[in-house]
Amino acid sequence: MKTRREHDLLGELDIPAGAYYGIQTYRGMQNFQLTGKKLKDYPDFVKGMAVVKQGAALANHELGLLDEKICQAIVKACEEIRAGEYLDEFPVDMIQGGAGTSTNMNANEVIANRALEILGHKKGEYDFCHPNNHVNMAQSTNDAYPCGARLGIVFGNERLICEIKNLVESFRKKANEMGNHIKIGRTQLQDAVPMTYYQEFESYAATIESEVKKFSELEKNLYVLNMGATAIGTGINADPAYAKTVVKHLSKVTGLPISTAKNLIAATNDTSDFVSYSGQLKRLALKLTKICNDLRLLSSGPRTGFAEIKLPPRQPGSSIMPGKVNPVIPEAMNQIAFKVIGNDLTVTLGSENGQLELNVFEPVMIYSIFDSVQLLINGMKMLRIECVDGIEGNYEHGRDLVYNSISLVTALNPIIGYEASSSIAKAALEEGRSVYDLVLERKLLDKASLDKLLRPENMTKPHRLKKK
């Protein structure tokens, strides 16, 4: 394999001649072989880093610090990376020591070497465009890395919100399809009062839909950057006008209302925005796993459980029990939620353990967030396509359960009174009889009045009743 020789503080190494990354990326690859998850596996993060480098180059050029030809070459390289090119050139593990230095240098080296090609030079000829002197000008890992992560999370957030909306639409469509077929509602896993299939599935849509606003609100926090902070927030090695200038260019490049943090030292050591966003991911995961638990219960059986809905069969359920089909899609979504909850704990611990002017544990925090976002996007898409879209209602069985339920007496309580209702419920339970038959037998209501009271439309929403 052809190689080129590069050097850094620690010495010299041979780098694959065709690689756009350089010696510091190579050291990161050797040092951190931990998760199997690389920077390239999270294109939004790579895109975020490229945006940061593009904005920095434009700002430094405007301030008269970066040659126009070098600036334009860096900008072109960044735009190509933002378009999805050269992803394989970002092989650094997501968990790394050095507070993200390997990731920052990975971006600097790939951009510098691509810029060199654009300028008509060979990879590694850093006299003409240097990873540190030009691409990393007026930056430190301590501002470039978290800012790239923030923008990457914003890009992923757009896709996450889109998938939430798709799942909401799927549940809402299913609710309308099921309509006003009646079923029993349950509290504490016990029979409660009647409801409709529409009401149950519309509640799932509404529960998830409320998360869109939450994610949109939290995204705004991520627009506030510490660019210009450089090492610890004091702005060393940056022009006095750099911080203001770079956010102007970042806003233009992204179309987002990017701003500079009021206190760059605080913004450099404070990771609370990552904690808040991770907590919101956990909140969404909790809602999804609760809904999936419901779907598993409602489809349980098929003959000894609730069996009020039928989930689309996706695979044989047992290597020993013929005919068994399991709710594998909700089960998989449950497990995704568990992982997201664990990721949130990791983010919490990472934030809590920061010291002084920098939190060196940002890599595991950022990795956990990107992992959760991708898991939730994949999981919601799976749940929608492989499960929710294909659910069928077992309407006749659902109605039978309602009319056989002792809790049916709740609908009669305003008419025959609490004492009579309690007596009916007790007798129904002890004698194994239906509430309907006992009410008629005791002549508490005539059949016409009872049938009217027990109509689905009268049991599943508020209505005015008059006692006899």
Coordinates of C-alpha atoms in Angstrom, one line a residue, residues 9-384:
L9 CA 4.3 16.5 18.2
L10 CA 5.0 12.8 18.9
G11 CA 6.9 11.9 15.8
E12 CA 6.3 10.6 12.3
L13 CA 3.9 8.0 10.9
D14 CA 3.2 6.5 7.4
I15 CA -0.4 7.3 6.4
P16 CA -2.2 5.6 3.5
A17 CA -1.4 7.9 0.5
G18 CA -5.0 8.0 -0.6
A19 CA -6.5 9.0 2.8
Y20 CA -7.8 12.4 3.3
Y21 CA -7.3 12.1 7.0
G22 CA -3.9 12.6 8.5
I23 CA -1.6 11.7 11.3
Q24 CA -3.7 12.9 14.3
T25 CA -6.7 11.0 13.0
Y26 CA -4.6 8.0 12.5
R27 CA -3.4 8.1 16.1
G28 CA -7.0 8.5 17.2
M29 CA -7.9 5.3 15.2
Q30 CA -5.1 3.4 17.0
N31 CA -5.8 4.7 20.5
F32 CA -9.6 4.4 20.6
Q33 CA -11.0 1.1 19.3
L34 CA -13.9 1.0 21.7
T35 CA -17.5 1.1 20.4
G36 CA -17.3 0.1 16.8
K37 CA -19.3 3.3 16.2
K38 CA -17.4 5.8 14.2
L39 CA -17.9 9.5 13.4
K40 CA -18.9 8.4 9.9
D41 CA -21.8 6.5 11.3
Y42 CA -23.5 9.8 12.3
P43 CA -23.5 11.9 9.1
D44 CA -25.4 14.7 10.9
F45 CA -22.4 15.2 13.2
V46 CA -19.9 15.2 10.3
K47 CA -22.1 17.8 8.6
G48 CA -22.2 19.9 11.8
M49 CA -18.4 19.9 12.0
A50 CA -18.1 20.9 8.3
V51 CA -20.5 23.8 8.9
V52 CA -18.4 25.0 11.8
K53 CA -15.2 24.9 9.7
Q54 CA -16.9 26.6 6.8
G55 CA -18.2 29.4 8.9
A56 CA -14.8 29.9 10.6
A57 CA -13.0 30.1 7.2
L58 CA -15.5 32.7 6.0
A59 CA -15.1 34.7 9.2
N60 CA -11.3 34.7 9.1
H61 CA -11.3 35.7 5.5
E62 CA -13.6 38.6 6.2
L63 CA -11.3 39.7 9.0
G64 CA -8.3 39.7 6.6
L65 CA -6.7 36.7 8.3
L66 CA -7.2 34.0 5.7
D67 CA -6.1 34.1 2.0
E68 CA -9.1 34.2 -0.3
K69 CA -8.0 31.2 -2.4
I70 CA -7.4 29.1 0.7
C71 CA -10.7 30.2 2.1
Q72 CA -12.6 29.3 -1.0
A73 CA -10.9 25.9 -1.2
I74 CA -11.8 25.2 2.5
V75 CA -15.4 26.3 1.8
K76 CA -15.7 24.0 -1.2
A77 CA -14.3 21.1 0.7
C78 CA -16.8 21.8 3.5
E79 CA -19.7 22.0 1.1
E80 CA -18.8 18.6 -0.4
I81 CA -18.7 17.0 3.0
R82 CA -22.0 18.6 3.9
A83 CA -23.4 17.0 0.7
G84 CA -22.4 13.6 2.0
E85 CA -19.0 13.1 0.3
Y86 CA -16.0 11.6 2.1
L87 CA -17.9 10.1 5.0
D88 CA -15.5 7.1 5.0
E89 CA -12.7 9.5 5.8
F90 CA -14.1 10.0 9.3
P91 CA -13.1 6.8 11.0
V92 CA -12.5 8.0 14.6
D93 CA -14.4 6.2 17.4
M94 CA -17.2 8.2 18.9
I95 CA -15.8 7.7 22.5
Q96 CA -12.3 9.1 22.8
G97 CA -10.1 10.8 25.3
G98 CA -9.0 14.4 24.8
A99 CA -12.5 16.0 24.9
G100 CA -13.0 15.4 21.2
T101 CA -9.6 16.5 19.8
S102 CA -9.4 13.4 17.6
T103 CA -12.8 14.3 16.0
N104 CA -11.8 18.0 15.6
M105 CA -8.5 17.0 14.0
N106 CA -10.2 14.4 11.8
A107 CA -12.3 17.2 10.4
N108 CA -9.4 19.6 10.1
E109 CA -7.3 17.0 8.2
V110 CA -9.9 15.9 5.8
I111 CA -10.9 19.4 4.9
A112 CA -7.2 20.5 4.5
N113 CA -6.3 17.6 2.3
R114 CA -9.4 18.1 0.1
A115 CA -8.7 21.8 -0.1
L116 CA -5.1 21.0 -1.2
E117 CA -6.5 19.0 -4.1
I118 CA -8.8 21.8 -5.0
L119 CA -5.7 24.2 -5.0
G120 CA -3.8 21.8 -7.2
H121 CA -1.5 20.3 -4.6
K122 CA -1.0 16.8 -3.2
K123 CA -2.4 15.4 0.1
G124 CA -0.1 16.2 2.9
E125 CA 1.5 19.3 1.4
Y126 CA 0.4 21.3 4.4
D127 CA 2.6 24.3 3.6
F128 CA -0.2 25.4 1.2
C129 CA -3.2 24.6 3.5
H130 CA -2.6 23.4 7.0
P131 CA -5.1 21.5 9.3
N132 CA -4.2 23.7 12.3
N133 CA -3.0 27.0 10.9
H134 CA -5.8 27.4 8.3
V135 CA -8.7 25.1 8.8
N136 CA -8.6 25.4 12.6
M137 CA -7.7 29.1 12.7
A138 CA -9.3 31.0 15.6
Q139 CA -10.6 27.7 17.0
S140 CA -10.0 25.1 19.6
T141 CA -11.5 21.6 20.0
N142 CA -13.2 23.1 23.0
D143 CA -15.5 25.4 20.9
A144 CA -15.4 23.7 17.5
Y145 CA -16.3 20.2 18.7
P146 CA -19.4 21.0 20.9
C147 CA -20.6 23.5 18.3
G148 CA -20.4 20.9 15.6
A149 CA -22.2 18.5 17.8
R150 CA -24.9 21.1 18.6
L151 CA -25.5 21.8 14.9
G152 CA -25.4 18.0 14.2
I153 CA -28.1 17.5 16.8
V154 CA -30.2 20.2 15.2
F155 CA -29.9 18.5 11.8
G156 CA -30.9 15.1 13.4
N157 CA -33.7 16.8 15.3
E158 CA -35.4 17.8 12.0
R159 CA -35.5 14.1 11.0
L160 CA -36.6 13.0 14.4
I161 CA -39.6 15.5 14.4
C162 CA -40.5 14.3 10.9
E163 CA -40.7 10.7 12.0
I164 CA -42.7 11.6 15.1
K165 CA -45.2 13.4 12.8
N166 CA -45.3 10.3 10.6
L167 CA -46.1 8.0 13.6
V168 CA -48.8 10.5 14.8
E169 CA -50.4 10.4 11.4
S170 CA -50.3 6.6 11.4
F171 CA -52.0 6.3 14.8
R172 CA -54.6 9.0 13.8
K173 CA -55.4 7.2 10.6
K174 CA -55.8 4.0 12.5
A175 CA -58.1 5.7 15.0
N176 CA -60.3 7.0 12.3
E177 CA -60.4 3.6 10.6
M178 CA -61.5 1.9 13.8
G179 CA -64.1 4.5 14.5
N180 CA -66.7 4.2 17.2
H181 CA -66.5 0.4 17.7
I182 CA -66.9 -0.1 21.5
K183 CA -64.4 -1.8 23.8
I184 CA -63.6 -1.8 27.5
G185 CA -61.3 0.7 29.1
R186 CA -59.1 -0.5 31.9
T187 CA -57.4 1.1 34.9
Q188 CA -54.9 -0.9 37.1
L189 CA -55.3 -3.8 34.6
Q190 CA -58.9 -4.1 35.8
D191 CA -62.1 -3.4 33.9
A192 CA -63.0 0.3 34.0
V193 CA -65.6 1.9 31.7
P194 CA -66.4 1.6 28.0
M195 CA -64.6 3.6 25.4
T196 CA -64.2 3.4 21.6
Y197 CA -61.3 2.1 19.6
Y198 CA -61.1 5.6 18.1
Q199 CA -60.6 7.2 21.5
E200 CA -57.8 4.8 22.5
F201 CA -55.8 5.1 19.3
E202 CA -56.4 8.9 19.1
S203 CA -54.9 9.2 22.6
Y204 CA -51.7 7.5 21.3
A205 CA -51.6 10.0 18.5
A206 CA -52.1 13.0 20.9
T207 CA -49.6 11.6 23.4
I208 CA -46.8 11.5 20.8
E209 CA -47.9 14.7 19.0
S210 CA -47.2 16.8 22.1
E211 CA -43.5 15.9 21.8
V212 CA -43.1 17.9 18.6
K213 CA -43.4 21.2 20.4
K214 CA -41.0 20.1 23.1
F215 CA -38.3 19.1 20.6
S216 CA -38.8 22.3 18.7
E217 CA -38.4 24.4 21.8
L218 CA -35.2 22.6 22.9
E219 CA -33.7 22.9 19.5
K220 CA -33.5 26.7 20.0
N221 CA -31.1 26.2 22.9
L222 CA -28.7 24.5 20.5
Y223 CA -28.5 27.7 18.3
V224 CA -26.5 29.4 21.1
L225 CA -22.8 28.6 20.4
N226 CA -19.5 29.2 22.1
M227 CA -17.6 29.8 18.9
G228 CA -14.8 32.3 19.6
A229 CA -14.3 30.8 23.1
T230 CA -11.2 28.9 21.8
A231 CA -9.5 27.0 24.7
I232 CA -11.5 28.0 27.8
G233 CA -13.7 30.9 26.8
T234 CA -11.2 33.8 27.0
G235 CA -10.9 33.9 23.2
I236 CA -7.1 33.5 23.0
N237 CA -5.8 33.4 19.4
A238 CA -9.0 34.8 18.0
D239 CA -9.6 38.2 16.6
P240 CA -11.8 40.5 18.9
A241 CA -14.4 40.6 16.1
Y242 CA -14.3 36.9 15.3
A243 CA -17.1 35.6 17.6
K244 CA -19.6 38.1 16.2
T245 CA -18.4 37.5 12.6
V246 CA -18.4 33.7 12.7
V247 CA -22.0 33.4 14.0
K248 CA -23.1 35.7 11.2
H249 CA -21.6 33.4 8.6
L250 CA -22.9 30.3 10.4
S251 CA -26.4 31.7 10.4
K252 CA -26.1 32.4 6.6
V253 CA -24.7 28.9 5.9
T254 CA -27.4 27.1 7.9
G255 CA -30.3 29.4 7.6
L256 CA -30.7 29.2 11.4
P257 CA -30.7 32.1 14.0
I258 CA -27.3 31.2 15.4
S259 CA -26.1 33.4 18.2
T260 CA -23.1 33.7 20.6
A261 CA -23.4 32.7 24.2
K262 CA -23.4 35.7 26.6
N263 CA -20.6 34.2 28.7
L264 CA -18.1 32.1 26.7
I265 CA -16.4 30.6 29.7
A266 CA -19.7 29.4 31.1
A267 CA -20.8 28.1 27.7
T268 CA -17.5 26.2 27.3
N269 CA -17.8 24.3 30.6
D270 CA -21.7 24.0 30.8
T271 CA -23.2 20.9 29.1
S272 CA -26.7 21.4 30.4
D273 CA -28.2 21.8 27.0
F274 CA -27.1 18.3 26.1
V275 CA -28.6 17.1 29.4
S276 CA -32.0 18.8 28.5
Y277 CA -32.1 17.4 25.0
S278 CA -31.2 13.9 26.2
G279 CA -33.9 14.1 28.8
Q280 CA -36.4 14.9 26.1
L281 CA -35.3 11.9 24.1
K282 CA -35.9 9.8 27.2
R283 CA -39.4 11.4 27.6
L284 CA -40.3 10.4 24.1
A285 CA -38.9 6.9 24.7
L286 CA -41.0 6.5 27.8
K287 CA -44.1 7.4 25.9
L288 CA -43.3 5.0 23.1
T289 CA -42.6 2.1 25.4
K290 CA -45.8 2.7 27.3
I291 CA -47.8 2.6 24.1
C292 CA -46.0 -0.5 23.0
N293 CA -46.8 -2.2 26.3
D294 CA -50.5 -1.3 25.6
L295 CA -50.3 -2.8 22.1
R296 CA -48.8 -6.0 23.5
L297 CA -51.6 -6.3 26.2
L298 CA -54.4 -5.4 23.8
S299 CA -53.2 -8.1 21.3
S300 CA -52.4 -10.7 24.0
G301 CA -53.9 -14.2 23.5
P302 CA -55.1 -14.9 20.9
R303 CA -57.6 -16.9 23.0
T304 CA -56.5 -16.4 26.6
G305 CA -55.7 -12.7 26.7
F306 CA -57.4 -9.4 25.8
A307 CA -57.3 -10.1 22.0
E308 CA -59.1 -6.8 21.3
I309 CA -56.7 -6.0 18.4
K310 CA -54.6 -8.1 16.0
L311 CA -51.0 -7.0 15.3
P312 CA -49.7 -7.9 11.8
P313 CA -47.7 -11.2 12.1
R314 CA -44.0 -10.6 11.3
Q315 CA -42.3 -13.8 12.1
P316 CA -42.9 -17.3 13.7
G317 CA -42.8 -16.9 17.4
S318 CA -41.2 -20.1 18.7
S319 CA -38.8 -22.8 17.8
I320 CA -40.8 -25.3 19.9
M321 CA -44.5 -24.1 19.9
P322 CA -46.1 -24.3 16.4
G323 CA -48.5 -21.6 15.5
K324 CA -47.2 -19.0 18.1
V325 CA -46.8 -15.5 16.8
N326 CA -45.2 -12.9 19.1
P327 CA -45.5 -9.1 19.1
V328 CA -41.9 -8.7 18.0
I329 CA -42.2 -5.1 16.7
P330 CA -43.5 -3.5 20.0
E331 CA -40.9 -5.7 21.8
A332 CA -38.1 -4.2 19.7
M333 CA -39.4 -0.7 20.3
N334 CA -39.4 -1.4 24.1
Q335 CA -35.8 -2.4 23.9
I336 CA -34.9 0.7 22.0
A337 CA -36.5 2.7 24.8
F338 CA -34.5 0.9 27.4
K339 CA -31.3 1.8 25.5
V340 CA -32.3 5.5 25.2
I341 CA -33.1 5.6 28.9
G342 CA -29.6 4.2 29.6
N343 CA -28.0 6.7 27.2
D344 CA -29.7 9.5 29.2
L345 CA -28.1 8.3 32.4
T346 CA -24.7 8.3 30.6
V347 CA -25.3 11.9 29.6
T348 CA -26.3 12.8 33.1
L349 CA -23.1 11.2 34.6
G350 CA -20.9 12.8 31.9
S351 CA -22.3 16.3 32.7
E352 CA -22.0 15.8 36.4
N353 CA -18.4 14.8 36.2
G354 CA -17.0 17.8 34.4
Q355 CA -14.3 19.9 36.1
L356 CA -13.3 23.5 36.0
E357 CA -13.3 25.2 32.5
L358 CA -14.0 22.1 30.4
N359 CA -16.0 19.0 30.5
V360 CA -13.8 16.3 29.0
F361 CA -16.6 13.8 28.9
E362 CA -18.5 15.5 26.0
P363 CA -17.6 12.6 23.6
V364 CA -19.6 10.0 25.5
M365 CA -22.4 12.5 26.0
I366 CA -22.6 13.4 22.4
Y367 CA -22.3 9.8 21.2
S368 CA -25.2 8.8 23.5
I369 CA -27.4 11.6 22.1
F370 CA -26.7 10.8 18.5
D371 CA -27.2 7.1 19.2
S372 CA -30.6 7.8 20.9
V373 CA -31.7 10.0 18.1
Q374 CA -30.9 7.4 15.4
L375 CA -32.4 4.6 17.5
L376 CA -35.7 6.5 17.9
I377 CA -35.9 7.4 14.3
N378 CA -35.3 3.8 13.2
G379 CA -37.6 2.5 15.9
M380 CA -40.6 4.8 15.1
K381 CA -40.3 4.1 11.4
M382 CA -40.3 0.3 12.2
L383 CA -43.3 0.7 14.6
R384 CA -45.2 2.6 12.0

